[in-house]
Amino acid sequence: MNVIPYLRVSTQEQADSGLGLEAQRATINQHAAHREWSVVRWAVDDGYTAATLTRPALMDALTQLRAHTADALVVSKLDRLSRSLLDFAALMETARREGWAVIALDLGVDMTTPAGEMLANVMASFAQYERRLIGQRTRDALQALKSRGARLGRPVVVQRSTAERIGLWRAAGCTWAACADALNAAGVPTAHGGKRWYASTVRSVIRSAVLDEQARAIRETGVSCDEEVA
Protein backbone atom coordinates (compact mmCIF):
# COMPACT_ATOMS: atom_id res chain seq x y z
CA MET A 1 0.00 0.00 0.00
CA ASN A 2 1.29 3.47 -0.88
CA VAL A 3 1.11 5.91 2.03
CA ILE A 4 1.87 9.51 2.86
CA PRO A 5 3.12 9.79 6.45
CA TYR A 6 2.22 13.10 8.07
CA LEU A 7 4.38 14.67 10.78
CA ARG A 8 3.56 17.79 12.79
CA VAL A 9 5.07 19.64 15.71
CA SER A 10 4.19 23.06 17.03
CA THR A 11 6.74 25.64 18.10
CA GLN A 12 5.95 24.95 21.76
CA GLU A 13 6.28 21.19 21.32
CA GLN A 14 9.60 21.17 19.52
CA ALA A 15 11.55 20.71 22.78
CA ASP A 16 9.45 17.68 23.82
CA SER A 17 11.21 14.52 22.60
CA GLY A 18 7.98 12.53 22.88
CA LEU A 19 6.37 14.77 20.31
CA GLY A 20 9.43 15.43 18.15
CA LEU A 21 9.46 14.94 14.41
CA GLU A 22 12.11 12.21 14.57
CA ALA A 23 10.12 10.25 17.14
CA GLN A 24 7.05 10.39 14.89
CA ARG A 25 9.13 9.38 11.88
CA ALA A 26 10.65 6.41 13.71
CA THR A 27 7.24 5.12 14.80
CA ILE A 28 5.82 5.31 11.27
CA ASN A 29 8.93 3.72 9.75
CA GLN A 30 8.60 0.78 12.12
CA HIS A 31 4.98 0.17 11.13
CA ALA A 32 5.76 0.74 7.44
CA ALA A 33 8.45 -1.96 7.52
CA HIS A 34 6.20 -4.39 9.39
CA ARG A 35 3.21 -3.87 7.09
CA GLU A 36 5.23 -3.42 3.90
CA TRP A 37 3.97 0.07 3.17
CA SER A 38 5.59 2.08 0.40
CA VAL A 39 6.17 5.70 1.42
CA VAL A 40 5.29 8.05 -1.45
CA ARG A 41 6.58 11.12 0.36
CA TRP A 42 6.75 12.59 3.86
CA ALA A 43 4.46 15.53 4.65
CA VAL A 44 5.90 17.69 7.44
CA ASP A 45 4.38 20.76 9.09
CA ASP A 46 7.10 22.05 11.41
CA GLY A 47 5.93 24.81 13.76
CA TYR A 48 2.16 24.54 13.15
CA THR A 49 -0.57 24.04 15.74
CA ALA A 50 -3.48 21.63 15.40
CA ALA A 51 -6.07 24.38 15.80
CA THR A 52 -7.24 23.88 12.21
CA LEU A 53 -6.52 21.49 9.34
CA THR A 54 -5.32 24.36 7.16
CA ARG A 55 -1.59 23.63 7.10
CA PRO A 56 0.55 23.70 3.94
CA ALA A 57 2.02 20.18 4.05
CA LEU A 58 -1.30 18.64 5.08
CA MET A 59 -3.18 20.45 2.34
CA ASP A 60 -0.64 19.24 -0.21
CA ALA A 61 -0.93 15.67 1.08
CA LEU A 62 -4.72 15.78 0.82
CA THR A 63 -4.43 17.00 -2.76
CA GLN A 64 -2.23 14.02 -3.63
CA LEU A 65 -4.57 11.59 -1.90
CA ARG A 66 -7.49 13.08 -3.79
CA ALA A 67 -5.55 12.46 -7.00
CA HIS A 68 -4.94 8.84 -5.86
CA THR A 69 -1.15 9.06 -5.94
CA ALA A 70 -1.30 7.38 -2.51
CA ASP A 71 -3.76 5.12 -0.69
CA ALA A 72 -3.59 6.40 2.88
CA LEU A 73 -2.53 9.22 5.19
CA VAL A 74 -0.62 7.91 8.22
CA VAL A 75 0.06 9.65 11.54
CA SER A 76 1.86 8.27 14.58
CA LYS A 77 -0.55 10.01 16.96
CA LEU A 78 -4.01 11.35 16.29
CA ASP A 79 -3.22 14.73 17.85
CA ARG A 80 -0.50 15.23 15.22
CA LEU A 81 -3.31 15.39 12.70
CA SER A 82 -6.00 17.13 14.75
CA ARG A 83 -6.99 17.81 18.35
CA SER A 84 -10.61 18.24 17.29
CA LEU A 85 -12.77 15.14 17.08
CA LEU A 86 -15.12 17.00 14.78
CA ASP A 87 -12.31 17.90 12.37
CA PHE A 88 -11.00 14.34 12.43
CA ALA A 89 -14.45 12.89 11.74
CA ALA A 90 -14.89 15.30 8.83
CA LEU A 91 -11.52 14.23 7.44
CA MET A 92 -12.50 10.55 7.67
CA GLU A 93 -15.73 11.28 5.84
CA THR A 94 -13.75 13.05 3.12
CA ALA A 95 -11.48 10.01 2.87
CA ARG A 96 -14.44 7.68 2.45
CA ARG A 97 -15.98 9.87 -0.20
CA GLU A 98 -12.74 10.25 -2.17
CA GLY A 99 -11.55 6.66 -1.84
CA TRP A 100 -8.49 6.86 0.42
CA ALA A 101 -7.81 5.97 4.06
CA VAL A 102 -6.72 7.53 7.34
CA ILE A 103 -4.48 5.62 9.76
CA ALA A 104 -3.75 6.84 13.31
CA LEU A 105 -1.30 4.38 14.84
CA ASP A 106 -1.68 5.29 18.51
CA LEU A 107 -5.45 4.63 18.62
CA GLY A 108 -5.64 1.78 16.13
CA VAL A 109 -7.78 3.81 13.73
CA ASP A 110 -7.14 2.23 10.33
CA MET A 111 -9.71 2.60 7.59
CA THR A 112 -8.02 -0.21 5.62
CA THR A 113 -8.86 -2.94 8.18
CA PRO A 114 -12.24 -4.12 9.58
CA ALA A 115 -11.23 -3.49 13.22
CA GLY A 116 -9.72 -0.09 12.41
CA GLU A 117 -12.78 0.86 10.35
CA MET A 118 -15.05 -0.08 13.25
CA LEU A 119 -13.06 2.18 15.60
CA ALA A 120 -13.21 4.99 13.03
CA ASN A 121 -16.99 4.61 12.92
CA VAL A 122 -17.17 4.74 16.73
CA MET A 123 -15.19 7.99 16.72
CA ALA A 124 -17.43 9.39 13.97
CA SER A 125 -20.47 8.57 16.12
CA PHE A 126 -18.97 10.42 19.08
CA ALA A 127 -18.25 13.37 16.78
CA GLN A 128 -21.87 13.42 15.64
CA TYR A 129 -22.98 13.32 19.28
CA GLU A 130 -20.64 16.24 20.05
CA ARG A 131 -22.05 18.23 17.12
CA ARG A 132 -25.59 17.70 18.40
CA LEU A 133 -24.58 18.77 21.90
CA ILE A 134 -22.96 21.93 20.52
CA GLY A 135 -26.07 22.67 18.48
CA GLN A 136 -28.34 22.18 21.49
CA ARG A 137 -26.17 24.40 23.70
CA THR A 138 -26.20 27.08 21.00
CA ARG A 139 -29.99 26.95 20.69
CA ASP A 140 -30.40 27.09 24.47
CA ALA A 141 -28.07 30.09 24.71
CA LEU A 142 -29.89 31.95 21.91
CA GLN A 143 -33.24 31.24 23.53
CA ALA A 144 -31.95 32.57 26.84
CA LEU A 145 -30.78 35.77 25.13
CA LYS A 146 -34.13 36.18 23.37
CA SER A 147 -35.99 35.74 26.65
CA ARG A 148 -33.93 38.62 28.09
CA GLY A 149 -34.83 40.80 25.13
CA ALA A 150 -31.38 40.74 23.56
CA ARG A 151 -31.13 41.60 19.88
CA LEU A 152 -29.46 38.77 17.95
CA GLY A 153 -27.52 38.85 14.73
CA ARG A 154 -24.61 40.89 13.44
CA PRO A 155 -24.82 44.59 14.27
CA VAL A 156 -25.34 46.87 11.31
CA VAL A 157 -22.60 49.49 11.16
CA VAL A 158 -23.20 52.13 8.53
CA GLN A 159 -22.59 55.86 8.41
CA ARG A 160 -25.62 57.75 9.59
CA SER A 161 -25.47 60.01 6.57
CA THR A 162 -25.80 56.95 4.30
CA ALA A 163 -28.75 55.60 6.28
CA GLU A 164 -30.45 58.97 6.20
CA ARG A 165 -29.86 59.31 2.44
CA ILE A 166 -31.50 55.93 1.93
CA GLY A 167 -34.41 57.15 4.02
CA LEU A 168 -34.73 60.23 1.80
CA TRP A 169 -34.68 58.12 -1.36
CA ARG A 170 -37.36 55.85 0.05
CA ALA A 171 -39.44 58.86 1.00
CA ALA A 172 -39.13 60.04 -2.59
CA GLY A 173 -40.59 56.73 -3.77
CA CYS A 174 -37.39 54.93 -4.80
CA THR A 175 -37.44 51.14 -4.69
CA TRP A 176 -34.97 49.18 -2.59
CA ALA A 177 -33.25 48.08 -5.79
CA ALA A 178 -32.94 51.68 -7.00
CA CYS A 179 -31.37 52.68 -3.69
CA ALA A 180 -28.90 49.80 -3.98
CA ASP A 181 -27.98 50.85 -7.53
CA ALA A 182 -27.38 54.43 -6.40
CA LEU A 183 -25.13 53.31 -3.52
CA ASN A 184 -23.18 51.00 -5.82
CA ALA A 185 -22.71 53.77 -8.36
CA ALA A 186 -21.35 56.03 -5.61
CA GLY A 187 -18.96 53.35 -4.32
CA VAL A 188 -20.39 53.41 -0.81
CA PRO A 189 -19.25 50.38 1.27
CA THR A 190 -21.94 48.21 2.80
CA ALA A 191 -22.69 47.95 6.50
CA HIS A 192 -20.16 45.13 6.86
CA GLY A 193 -17.50 46.51 4.54
CA GLY A 194 -18.63 44.82 1.34
CA LYS A 195 -18.48 46.42 -2.09
CA ARG A 196 -21.94 45.70 -3.41
CA TRP A 197 -25.38 46.63 -2.15
CA TYR A 198 -28.53 44.64 -2.84
CA ALA A 199 -32.16 45.48 -2.21
CA SER A 200 -32.19 43.20 0.85
CA THR A 201 -29.12 44.82 2.42
CA VAL A 202 -30.52 48.32 1.88
CA ARG A 203 -33.77 47.24 3.50
CA SER A 204 -31.93 45.82 6.52
CA VAL A 205 -30.10 49.12 7.03
CA ILE A 206 -33.33 51.06 7.09
CA ARG A 207 -34.99 48.66 9.45
CA SER A 208 -31.97 48.56 11.73
CA ALA A 209 -31.62 52.31 11.85
CA VAL A 210 -35.37 52.72 12.33
CA LEU A 211 -35.53 55.47 9.74
CA ASP A 212 -38.84 54.67 8.09
CA GLU A 213 -40.66 57.16 10.30
CA GLN A 214 -38.16 59.86 9.41
CA ALA A 215 -38.57 59.06 5.73
CA ARG A 216 -42.35 59.39 5.92
CA ALA A 217 -41.95 62.75 7.62
CA ILE A 218 -40.01 64.16 4.67
CA ARG A 219 -41.98 62.73 1.75
CA GLU A 220 -42.47 66.19 0.27
CA THR A 221 -38.78 67.10 0.02
CA GLY A 222 -38.62 66.12 -3.64
CA VAL A 223 -35.30 64.26 -3.31
CA SER A 224 -34.32 62.33 -6.45
CA CYS A 225 -32.93 58.78 -6.48
CA ASP A 226 -30.19 60.08 -8.76
CA GLU A 227 -28.91 62.54 -6.19
CA GLU A 228 -25.31 61.89 -5.20
CA VAL A 229 -24.52 60.43 -1.80
CA ALA A 230 -23.18 63.14 0.49
mmCIF file of C-alpha atoms in Angstrom:
data_model
loop_
_atom_site.group_PDB
_atom_site.id
_atom_site.type_symbol
_atom_site.label_atom_id
_atom_site.label_comp_id
_atom_site.label_asym_id
_atom_site.label_seq_id
_atom_site.Cartn_x
_atom_site.Cartn_y
_atom_site.Cartn_z
ATOM 1 C CA MET A 1 0.000 0.000 0.000
ATOM 2 C CA ASN A 2 1.287 3.470 -0.881
ATOM 3 C CA VAL A 3 1.110 5.906 2.028
ATOM 4 C CA ILE A 4 1.873 9.508 2.856
ATOM 5 C CA PRO A 5 3.117 9.786 6.452
ATOM 6 C CA TYR A 6 2.219 13.101 8.073
ATOM 7 C CA LEU A 7 4.376 14.675 10.784
ATOM 8 C CA ARG A 8 3.563 17.791 12.786
ATOM 9 C CA VAL A 9 5.066 19.636 15.705
ATOM 10 C CA SER A 10 4.188 23.057 17.034
ATOM 11 C CA THR A 11 6.743 25.637 18.097
ATOM 12 C CA GLN A 12 5.952 24.950 21.761
ATOM 13 C CA GLU A 13 6.275 21.188 21.319
ATOM 14 C CA GLN A 14 9.599 21.165 19.522
ATOM 15 C CA ALA A 15 11.551 20.713 22.775
ATOM 16 C CA ASP A 16 9.453 17.685 23.817
ATOM 17 C CA SER A 17 11.213 14.521 22.601
ATOM 18 C CA GLY A 18 7.977 12.534 22.885
ATOM 19 C CA LEU A 19 6.367 14.766 20.308
ATOM 20 C CA GLY A 20 9.430 15.427 18.154
ATOM 21 C CA LEU A 21 9.461 14.939 14.407
ATOM 22 C CA GLU A 22 12.111 12.207 14.569
ATOM 23 C CA ALA A 23 10.122 10.252 17.143
ATOM 24 C CA GLN A 24 7.051 10.389 14.888
ATOM 25 C CA ARG A 25 9.125 9.378 11.875
ATOM 26 C CA ALA A 26 10.650 6.409 13.708
ATOM 27 C CA THR A 27 7.239 5.122 14.798
ATOM 28 C CA ILE A 28 5.820 5.314 11.270
ATOM 29 C CA ASN A 29 8.932 3.718 9.746
ATOM 30 C CA GLN A 30 8.599 0.784 12.124
ATOM 31 C CA HIS A 31 4.979 0.173 11.127
ATOM 32 C CA ALA A 32 5.756 0.744 7.444
ATOM 33 C CA ALA A 33 8.453 -1.964 7.517
ATOM 34 C CA HIS A 34 6.195 -4.387 9.390
ATOM 35 C CA ARG A 35 3.211 -3.874 7.094
ATOM 36 C CA GLU A 36 5.227 -3.418 3.899
ATOM 37 C CA TRP A 37 3.966 0.067 3.165
ATOM 38 C CA SER A 38 5.589 2.082 0.404
ATOM 39 C CA VAL A 39 6.173 5.703 1.421
ATOM 40 C CA VAL A 40 5.288 8.049 -1.450
ATOM 41 C CA ARG A 41 6.576 11.119 0.363
ATOM 42 C CA TRP A 42 6.750 12.587 3.863
ATOM 43 C CA ALA A 43 4.464 15.527 4.647
ATOM 44 C CA VAL A 44 5.895 17.686 7.440
ATOM 45 C CA ASP A 45 4.378 20.764 9.091
ATOM 46 C CA ASP A 46 7.098 22.049 11.412
ATOM 47 C CA GLY A 47 5.928 24.806 13.759
ATOM 48 C CA TYR A 48 2.158 24.545 13.151
ATOM 49 C CA THR A 49 -0.570 24.037 15.741
ATOM 50 C CA ALA A 50 -3.482 21.635 15.396
ATOM 51 C CA ALA A 51 -6.066 24.383 15.801
ATOM 52 C CA THR A 52 -7.239 23.883 12.211
ATOM 53 C CA LEU A 53 -6.521 21.490 9.345
ATOM 54 C CA THR A 54 -5.318 24.364 7.155
ATOM 55 C CA ARG A 55 -1.589 23.626 7.102
ATOM 56 C CA PRO A 56 0.553 23.700 3.943
ATOM 57 C CA ALA A 57 2.019 20.178 4.047
ATOM 58 C CA LEU A 58 -1.301 18.637 5.084
ATOM 59 C CA MET A 59 -3.185 20.454 2.338
ATOM 60 C CA ASP A 60 -0.635 19.240 -0.207
ATOM 61 C CA ALA A 61 -0.931 15.669 1.083
ATOM 62 C CA LEU A 62 -4.721 15.782 0.819
ATOM 63 C CA THR A 63 -4.428 17.004 -2.761
ATOM 64 C CA GLN A 64 -2.227 14.023 -3.635
ATOM 65 C CA LEU A 65 -4.571 11.590 -1.898
ATOM 66 C CA ARG A 66 -7.489 13.082 -3.793
ATOM 67 C CA ALA A 67 -5.548 12.464 -7.004
ATOM 68 C CA HIS A 68 -4.941 8.840 -5.855
ATOM 69 C CA THR A 69 -1.155 9.059 -5.940
ATOM 70 C CA ALA A 70 -1.302 7.377 -2.513
ATOM 71 C CA ASP A 71 -3.759 5.122 -0.689
ATOM 72 C CA ALA A 72 -3.586 6.397 2.882
ATOM 73 C CA LEU A 73 -2.533 9.217 5.191
ATOM 74 C CA VAL A 74 -0.619 7.906 8.224
ATOM 75 C CA VAL A 75 0.060 9.649 11.545
ATOM 76 C CA SER A 76 1.856 8.271 14.585
ATOM 77 C CA LYS A 77 -0.546 10.011 16.960
ATOM 78 C CA LEU A 78 -4.015 11.352 16.295
ATOM 79 C CA ASP A 79 -3.223 14.733 17.847
ATOM 80 C CA ARG A 80 -0.497 15.235 15.225
ATOM 81 C CA LEU A 81 -3.313 15.389 12.700
ATOM 82 C CA SER A 82 -5.999 17.130 14.752
ATOM 83 C CA ARG A 83 -6.988 17.814 18.347
ATOM 84 C CA SER A 84 -10.610 18.244 17.285
ATOM 85 C CA LEU A 85 -12.767 15.136 17.084
ATOM 86 C CA LEU A 86 -15.122 16.998 14.780
ATOM 87 C CA ASP A 87 -12.306 17.896 12.368
ATOM 88 C CA PHE A 88 -11.001 14.340 12.428
ATOM 89 C CA ALA A 89 -14.449 12.892 11.745
ATOM 90 C CA ALA A 90 -14.893 15.304 8.826
ATOM 91 C CA LEU A 91 -11.519 14.229 7.442
ATOM 92 C CA MET A 92 -12.503 10.553 7.669
ATOM 93 C CA GLU A 93 -15.730 11.276 5.840
ATOM 94 C CA THR A 94 -13.746 13.052 3.117
ATOM 95 C CA ALA A 95 -11.475 10.014 2.869
ATOM 96 C CA ARG A 96 -14.445 7.677 2.451
ATOM 97 C CA ARG A 97 -15.980 9.869 -0.200
ATOM 98 C CA GLU A 98 -12.744 10.248 -2.172
ATOM 99 C CA GLY A 99 -11.555 6.658 -1.835
ATOM 100 C CA TRP A 100 -8.489 6.857 0.421
ATOM 101 C CA ALA A 101 -7.809 5.969 4.055
ATOM 102 C CA VAL A 102 -6.718 7.530 7.340
ATOM 103 C CA ILE A 103 -4.480 5.615 9.757
ATOM 104 C CA ALA A 104 -3.747 6.843 13.308
ATOM 105 C CA LEU A 105 -1.302 4.383 14.836
ATOM 106 C CA ASP A 106 -1.683 5.292 18.513
ATOM 107 C CA LEU A 107 -5.448 4.634 18.615
ATOM 108 C CA GLY A 108 -5.643 1.783 16.130
ATOM 109 C CA VAL A 109 -7.777 3.806 13.725
ATOM 110 C CA ASP A 110 -7.141 2.228 10.333
ATOM 111 C CA MET A 111 -9.709 2.601 7.591
ATOM 112 C CA THR A 112 -8.025 -0.213 5.624
ATOM 113 C CA THR A 113 -8.860 -2.943 8.177
ATOM 114 C CA PRO A 114 -12.235 -4.121 9.582
ATOM 115 C CA ALA A 115 -11.228 -3.486 13.224
ATOM 116 C CA GLY A 116 -9.721 -0.093 12.412
ATOM 117 C CA GLU A 117 -12.778 0.864 10.354
ATOM 118 C CA MET A 118 -15.051 -0.076 13.249
ATOM 119 C CA LEU A 119 -13.063 2.182 15.604
ATOM 120 C CA ALA A 120 -13.211 4.987 13.031
ATOM 121 C CA ASN A 121 -16.992 4.606 12.922
ATOM 122 C CA VAL A 122 -17.171 4.744 16.726
ATOM 123 C CA MET A 123 -15.187 7.989 16.715
ATOM 124 C CA ALA A 124 -17.429 9.391 13.972
ATOM 125 C CA SER A 125 -20.474 8.566 16.118
ATOM 126 C CA PHE A 126 -18.975 10.420 19.081
ATOM 127 C CA ALA A 127 -18.250 13.375 16.782
ATOM 128 C CA GLN A 128 -21.870 13.423 15.639
ATOM 129 C CA TYR A 129 -22.976 13.324 19.275
ATOM 130 C CA GLU A 130 -20.637 16.237 20.052
ATOM 131 C CA ARG A 131 -22.049 18.230 17.116
ATOM 132 C CA ARG A 132 -25.585 17.699 18.400
ATOM 133 C CA LEU A 133 -24.579 18.774 21.904
ATOM 134 C CA ILE A 134 -22.959 21.925 20.524
ATOM 135 C CA GLY A 135 -26.070 22.674 18.481
ATOM 136 C CA GLN A 136 -28.339 22.180 21.488
ATOM 137 C CA ARG A 137 -26.167 24.400 23.697
ATOM 138 C CA THR A 138 -26.197 27.076 21.000
ATOM 139 C CA ARG A 139 -29.989 26.946 20.688
ATOM 140 C CA ASP A 140 -30.397 27.087 24.469
ATOM 141 C CA ALA A 141 -28.066 30.091 24.712
ATOM 142 C CA LEU A 142 -29.891 31.947 21.913
ATOM 143 C CA GLN A 143 -33.244 31.240 23.533
ATOM 144 C CA ALA A 144 -31.952 32.574 26.844
ATOM 145 C CA LEU A 145 -30.783 35.766 25.127
ATOM 146 C CA LYS A 146 -34.128 36.180 23.374
ATOM 147 C CA SER A 147 -35.989 35.743 26.650
ATOM 148 C CA ARG A 148 -33.931 38.616 28.094
ATOM 149 C CA GLY A 149 -34.834 40.801 25.131
ATOM 150 C CA ALA A 150 -31.381 40.736 23.561
ATOM 151 C CA ARG A 151 -31.128 41.604 19.883
ATOM 152 C CA LEU A 152 -29.465 38.774 17.953
ATOM 153 C CA GLY A 153 -27.521 38.849 14.727
ATOM 154 C CA ARG A 154 -24.610 40.890 13.438
ATOM 155 C CA PRO A 155 -24.818 44.587 14.274
ATOM 156 C CA VAL A 156 -25.336 46.875 11.314
ATOM 157 C CA VAL A 157 -22.598 49.488 11.161
ATOM 158 C CA VAL A 158 -23.205 52.133 8.528
ATOM 159 C CA GLN A 159 -22.592 55.864 8.407
ATOM 160 C CA ARG A 160 -25.623 57.755 9.593
ATOM 161 C CA SER A 161 -25.466 60.009 6.565
ATOM 162 C CA THR A 162 -25.798 56.953 4.303
ATOM 163 C CA ALA A 163 -28.748 55.601 6.283
ATOM 164 C CA GLU A 164 -30.454 58.971 6.199
ATOM 165 C CA ARG A 165 -29.862 59.306 2.441
ATOM 166 C CA ILE A 166 -31.500 55.928 1.928
ATOM 167 C CA GLY A 167 -34.408 57.148 4.020
ATOM 168 C CA LEU A 168 -34.730 60.227 1.804
ATOM 169 C CA TRP A 169 -34.681 58.116 -1.360
ATOM 170 C CA ARG A 170 -37.359 55.850 0.052
ATOM 171 C CA ALA A 171 -39.435 58.860 1.002
ATOM 172 C CA ALA A 172 -39.134 60.037 -2.595
ATOM 173 C CA GLY A 173 -40.590 56.733 -3.770
ATOM 174 C CA CYS A 174 -37.391 54.930 -4.802
ATOM 175 C CA THR A 175 -37.439 51.136 -4.694
ATOM 176 C CA TRP A 176 -34.972 49.181 -2.591
ATOM 177 C CA ALA A 177 -33.246 48.084 -5.789
ATOM 178 C CA ALA A 178 -32.938 51.684 -7.002
ATOM 179 C CA CYS A 179 -31.374 52.675 -3.688
ATOM 180 C CA ALA A 180 -28.901 49.804 -3.984
ATOM 181 C CA ASP A 181 -27.975 50.852 -7.530
ATOM 182 C CA ALA A 182 -27.383 54.433 -6.399
ATOM 183 C CA LEU A 183 -25.130 53.309 -3.523
ATOM 184 C CA ASN A 184 -23.178 51.000 -5.819
ATOM 185 C CA ALA A 185 -22.708 53.768 -8.360
ATOM 186 C CA ALA A 186 -21.349 56.033 -5.613
ATOM 187 C CA GLY A 187 -18.957 53.346 -4.323
ATOM 188 C CA VAL A 188 -20.388 53.410 -0.805
ATOM 189 C CA PRO A 189 -19.250 50.384 1.275
ATOM 190 C CA THR A 190 -21.938 48.205 2.798
ATOM 191 C CA ALA A 191 -22.687 47.950 6.503
ATOM 192 C CA HIS A 192 -20.155 45.132 6.865
ATOM 193 C CA GLY A 193 -17.498 46.514 4.544
ATOM 194 C CA GLY A 194 -18.632 44.819 1.340
ATOM 195 C CA LYS A 195 -18.483 46.416 -2.092
ATOM 196 C CA ARG A 196 -21.943 45.696 -3.415
ATOM 197 C CA TRP A 197 -25.378 46.631 -2.148
ATOM 198 C CA TYR A 198 -28.529 44.636 -2.837
ATOM 199 C CA ALA A 199 -32.162 45.477 -2.214
ATOM 200 C CA SER A 200 -32.193 43.195 0.847
ATOM 201 C CA THR A 201 -29.119 44.824 2.419
ATOM 202 C CA VAL A 202 -30.520 48.315 1.877
ATOM 203 C CA ARG A 203 -33.775 47.242 3.505
ATOM 204 C CA SER A 204 -31.934 45.820 6.519
ATOM 205 C CA VAL A 205 -30.095 49.119 7.025
ATOM 206 C CA ILE A 206 -33.326 51.062 7.091
ATOM 207 C CA ARG A 207 -34.991 48.658 9.448
ATOM 208 C CA SER A 208 -31.973 48.557 11.731
ATOM 209 C CA ALA A 209 -31.624 52.311 11.845
ATOM 210 C CA VAL A 210 -35.372 52.724 12.334
ATOM 211 C CA LEU A 211 -35.525 55.472 9.741
ATOM 212 C CA ASP A 212 -38.838 54.667 8.087
ATOM 213 C CA GLU A 213 -40.662 57.156 10.296
ATOM 214 C CA GLN A 214 -38.158 59.859 9.415
ATOM 215 C CA ALA A 215 -38.571 59.065 5.732
ATOM 216 C CA ARG A 216 -42.350 59.394 5.919
ATOM 217 C CA ALA A 217 -41.951 62.747 7.619
ATOM 218 C CA ILE A 218 -40.014 64.155 4.665
ATOM 219 C CA ARG A 219 -41.979 62.732 1.747
ATOM 220 C CA GLU A 220 -42.467 66.192 0.269
ATOM 221 C CA THR A 221 -38.779 67.097 0.023
ATOM 222 C CA GLY A 222 -38.622 66.121 -3.637
ATOM 223 C CA VAL A 223 -35.297 64.262 -3.312
ATOM 224 C CA SER A 224 -34.319 62.330 -6.448
ATOM 225 C CA CYS A 225 -32.925 58.779 -6.479
ATOM 226 C CA ASP A 226 -30.192 60.081 -8.758
ATOM 227 C CA GLU A 227 -28.907 62.543 -6.186
ATOM 228 C CA GLU A 228 -25.307 61.891 -5.199
ATOM 229 C CA VAL A 229 -24.520 60.435 -1.797
ATOM 230 C CA ALA A 230 -23.182 63.140 0.491
#
